[in-house]
CSV table of C-alpha atoms in Angstrom, one decimal:
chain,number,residue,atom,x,y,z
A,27,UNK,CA,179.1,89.3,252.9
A,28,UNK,CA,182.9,89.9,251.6
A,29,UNK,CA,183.8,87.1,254.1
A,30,UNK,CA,181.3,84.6,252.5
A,31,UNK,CA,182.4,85.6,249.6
A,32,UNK,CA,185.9,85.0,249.9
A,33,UNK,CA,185.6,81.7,251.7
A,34,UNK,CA,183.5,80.8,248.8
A,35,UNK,CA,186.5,81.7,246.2
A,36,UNK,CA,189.0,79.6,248.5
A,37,UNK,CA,187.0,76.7,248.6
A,38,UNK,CA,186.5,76.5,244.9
A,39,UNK,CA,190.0,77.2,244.5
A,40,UNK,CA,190.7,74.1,246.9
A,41,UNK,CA,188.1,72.2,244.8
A,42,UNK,CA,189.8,73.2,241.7
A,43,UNK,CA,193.5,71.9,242.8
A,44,UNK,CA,192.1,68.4,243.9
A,45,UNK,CA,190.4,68.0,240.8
A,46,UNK,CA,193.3,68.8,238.7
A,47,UNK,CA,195.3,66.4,241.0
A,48,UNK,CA,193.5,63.8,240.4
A,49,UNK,CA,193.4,64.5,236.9
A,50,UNK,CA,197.0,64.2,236.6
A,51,UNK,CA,196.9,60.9,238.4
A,52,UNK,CA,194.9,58.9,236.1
A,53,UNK,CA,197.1,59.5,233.1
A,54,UNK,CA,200.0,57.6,233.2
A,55,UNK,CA,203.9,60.0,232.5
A,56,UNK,CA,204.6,59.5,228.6
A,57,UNK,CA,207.4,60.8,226.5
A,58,UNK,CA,206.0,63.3,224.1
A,59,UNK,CA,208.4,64.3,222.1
A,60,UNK,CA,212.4,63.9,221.7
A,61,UNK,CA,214.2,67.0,219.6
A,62,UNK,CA,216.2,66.5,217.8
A,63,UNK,CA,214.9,63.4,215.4
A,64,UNK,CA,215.7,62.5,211.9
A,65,UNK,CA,218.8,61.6,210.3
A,66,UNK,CA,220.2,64.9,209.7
A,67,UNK,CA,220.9,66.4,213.0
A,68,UNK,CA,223.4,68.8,214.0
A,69,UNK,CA,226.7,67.4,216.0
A,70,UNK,CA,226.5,70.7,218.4
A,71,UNK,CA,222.7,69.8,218.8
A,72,UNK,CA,221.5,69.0,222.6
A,73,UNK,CA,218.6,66.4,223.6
A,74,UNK,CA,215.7,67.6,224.8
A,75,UNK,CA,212.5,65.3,226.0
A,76,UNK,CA,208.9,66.6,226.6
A,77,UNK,CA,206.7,64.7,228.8
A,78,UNK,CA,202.8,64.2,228.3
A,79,UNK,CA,202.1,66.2,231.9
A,80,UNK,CA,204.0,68.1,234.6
A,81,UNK,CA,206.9,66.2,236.3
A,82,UNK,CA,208.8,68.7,238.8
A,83,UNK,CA,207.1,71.4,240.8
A,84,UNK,CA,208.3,75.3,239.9
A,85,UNK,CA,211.9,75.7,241.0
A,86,UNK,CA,213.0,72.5,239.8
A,87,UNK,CA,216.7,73.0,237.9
A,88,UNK,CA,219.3,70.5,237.9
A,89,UNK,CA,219.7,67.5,238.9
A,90,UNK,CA,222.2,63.8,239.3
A,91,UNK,CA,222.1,61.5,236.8
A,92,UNK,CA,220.5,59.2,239.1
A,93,UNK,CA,217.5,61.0,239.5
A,94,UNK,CA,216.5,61.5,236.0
A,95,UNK,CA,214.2,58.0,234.7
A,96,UNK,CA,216.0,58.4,231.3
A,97,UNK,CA,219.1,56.6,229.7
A,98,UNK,CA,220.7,57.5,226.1
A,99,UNK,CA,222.6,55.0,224.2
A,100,UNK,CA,225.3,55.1,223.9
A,101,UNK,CA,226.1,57.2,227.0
A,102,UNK,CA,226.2,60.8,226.8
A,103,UNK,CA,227.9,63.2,229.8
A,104,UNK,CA,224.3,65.3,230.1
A,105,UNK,CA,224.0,67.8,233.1
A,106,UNK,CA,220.1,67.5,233.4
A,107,UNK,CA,218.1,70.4,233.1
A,108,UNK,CA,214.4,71.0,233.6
A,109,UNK,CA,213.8,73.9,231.1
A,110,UNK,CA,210.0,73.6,231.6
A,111,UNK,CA,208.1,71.9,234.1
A,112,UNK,CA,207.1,69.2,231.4
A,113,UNK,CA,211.0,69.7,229.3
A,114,UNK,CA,213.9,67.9,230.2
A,115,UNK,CA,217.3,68.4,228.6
A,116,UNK,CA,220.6,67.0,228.3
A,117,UNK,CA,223.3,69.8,228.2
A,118,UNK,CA,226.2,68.2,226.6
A,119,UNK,CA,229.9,70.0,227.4
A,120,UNK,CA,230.6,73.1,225.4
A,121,UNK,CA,233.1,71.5,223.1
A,122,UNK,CA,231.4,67.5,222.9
A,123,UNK,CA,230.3,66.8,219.6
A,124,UNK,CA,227.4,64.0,219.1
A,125,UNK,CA,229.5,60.7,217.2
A,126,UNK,CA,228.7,60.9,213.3
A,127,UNK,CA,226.5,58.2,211.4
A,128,UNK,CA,225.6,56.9,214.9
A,129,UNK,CA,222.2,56.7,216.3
A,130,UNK,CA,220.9,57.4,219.9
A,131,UNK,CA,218.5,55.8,221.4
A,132,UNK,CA,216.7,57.6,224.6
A,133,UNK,CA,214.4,54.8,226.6
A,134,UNK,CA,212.7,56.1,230.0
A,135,UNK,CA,213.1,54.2,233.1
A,136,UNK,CA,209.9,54.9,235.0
A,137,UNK,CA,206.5,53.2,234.8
């Protein structure tokens, strides 16, 4: 009985995972959100982008420039961190300041 009942928890558990796969699948990666916004931001302030859905699997930290789909303009030195598994953000140098009366612009590079 306790076996039966077990392999009838880890098949639904199976059944869940696939379903929440496929879930994820059919919605297409967004940005959610970009902090900070407005016209009044702080020059200390970092960027950080929320996606629509999970992008990196637990563990996830750091990571090159090259790997990350997003580009700020003008050009920022970020060191790319995954502070959730659906928040990315750009960690500017400790003593970088962001350029006054200019405006960024982040645009993802993924489809």
């Amino acid at each position: 009985m306790t076996k039966n009942f077990l392999g009838l928890i880890f098949v639904g558990i199976i059944f869940c995972e696939l379903y929440a796969q496929s879930l994820v699948a059919e919605t297409s990666l967004e940005v959610r959100a970009v902090y900070p916004t407005g016209s009044e931001v702080r020059i200390s302030a970092q960027i950080t982008i929320e996606f629509n859905q999970i992008v990196v699997s637990l563990g996830a930290s750091m990571f090159n420039e090259d790997d990350i789909p997003i580009e700020i303009e003008p050009a920022l030195e970020c060191e790319w961190n995954w502070v959730k598994l659906d928040t990315l953000k750009c960690d500017l140098p400790t003593n970088f300041k962001l350029a006054l009366s200019t405006r960024y612009q982040v645009t993802r590079n993924f489809y």
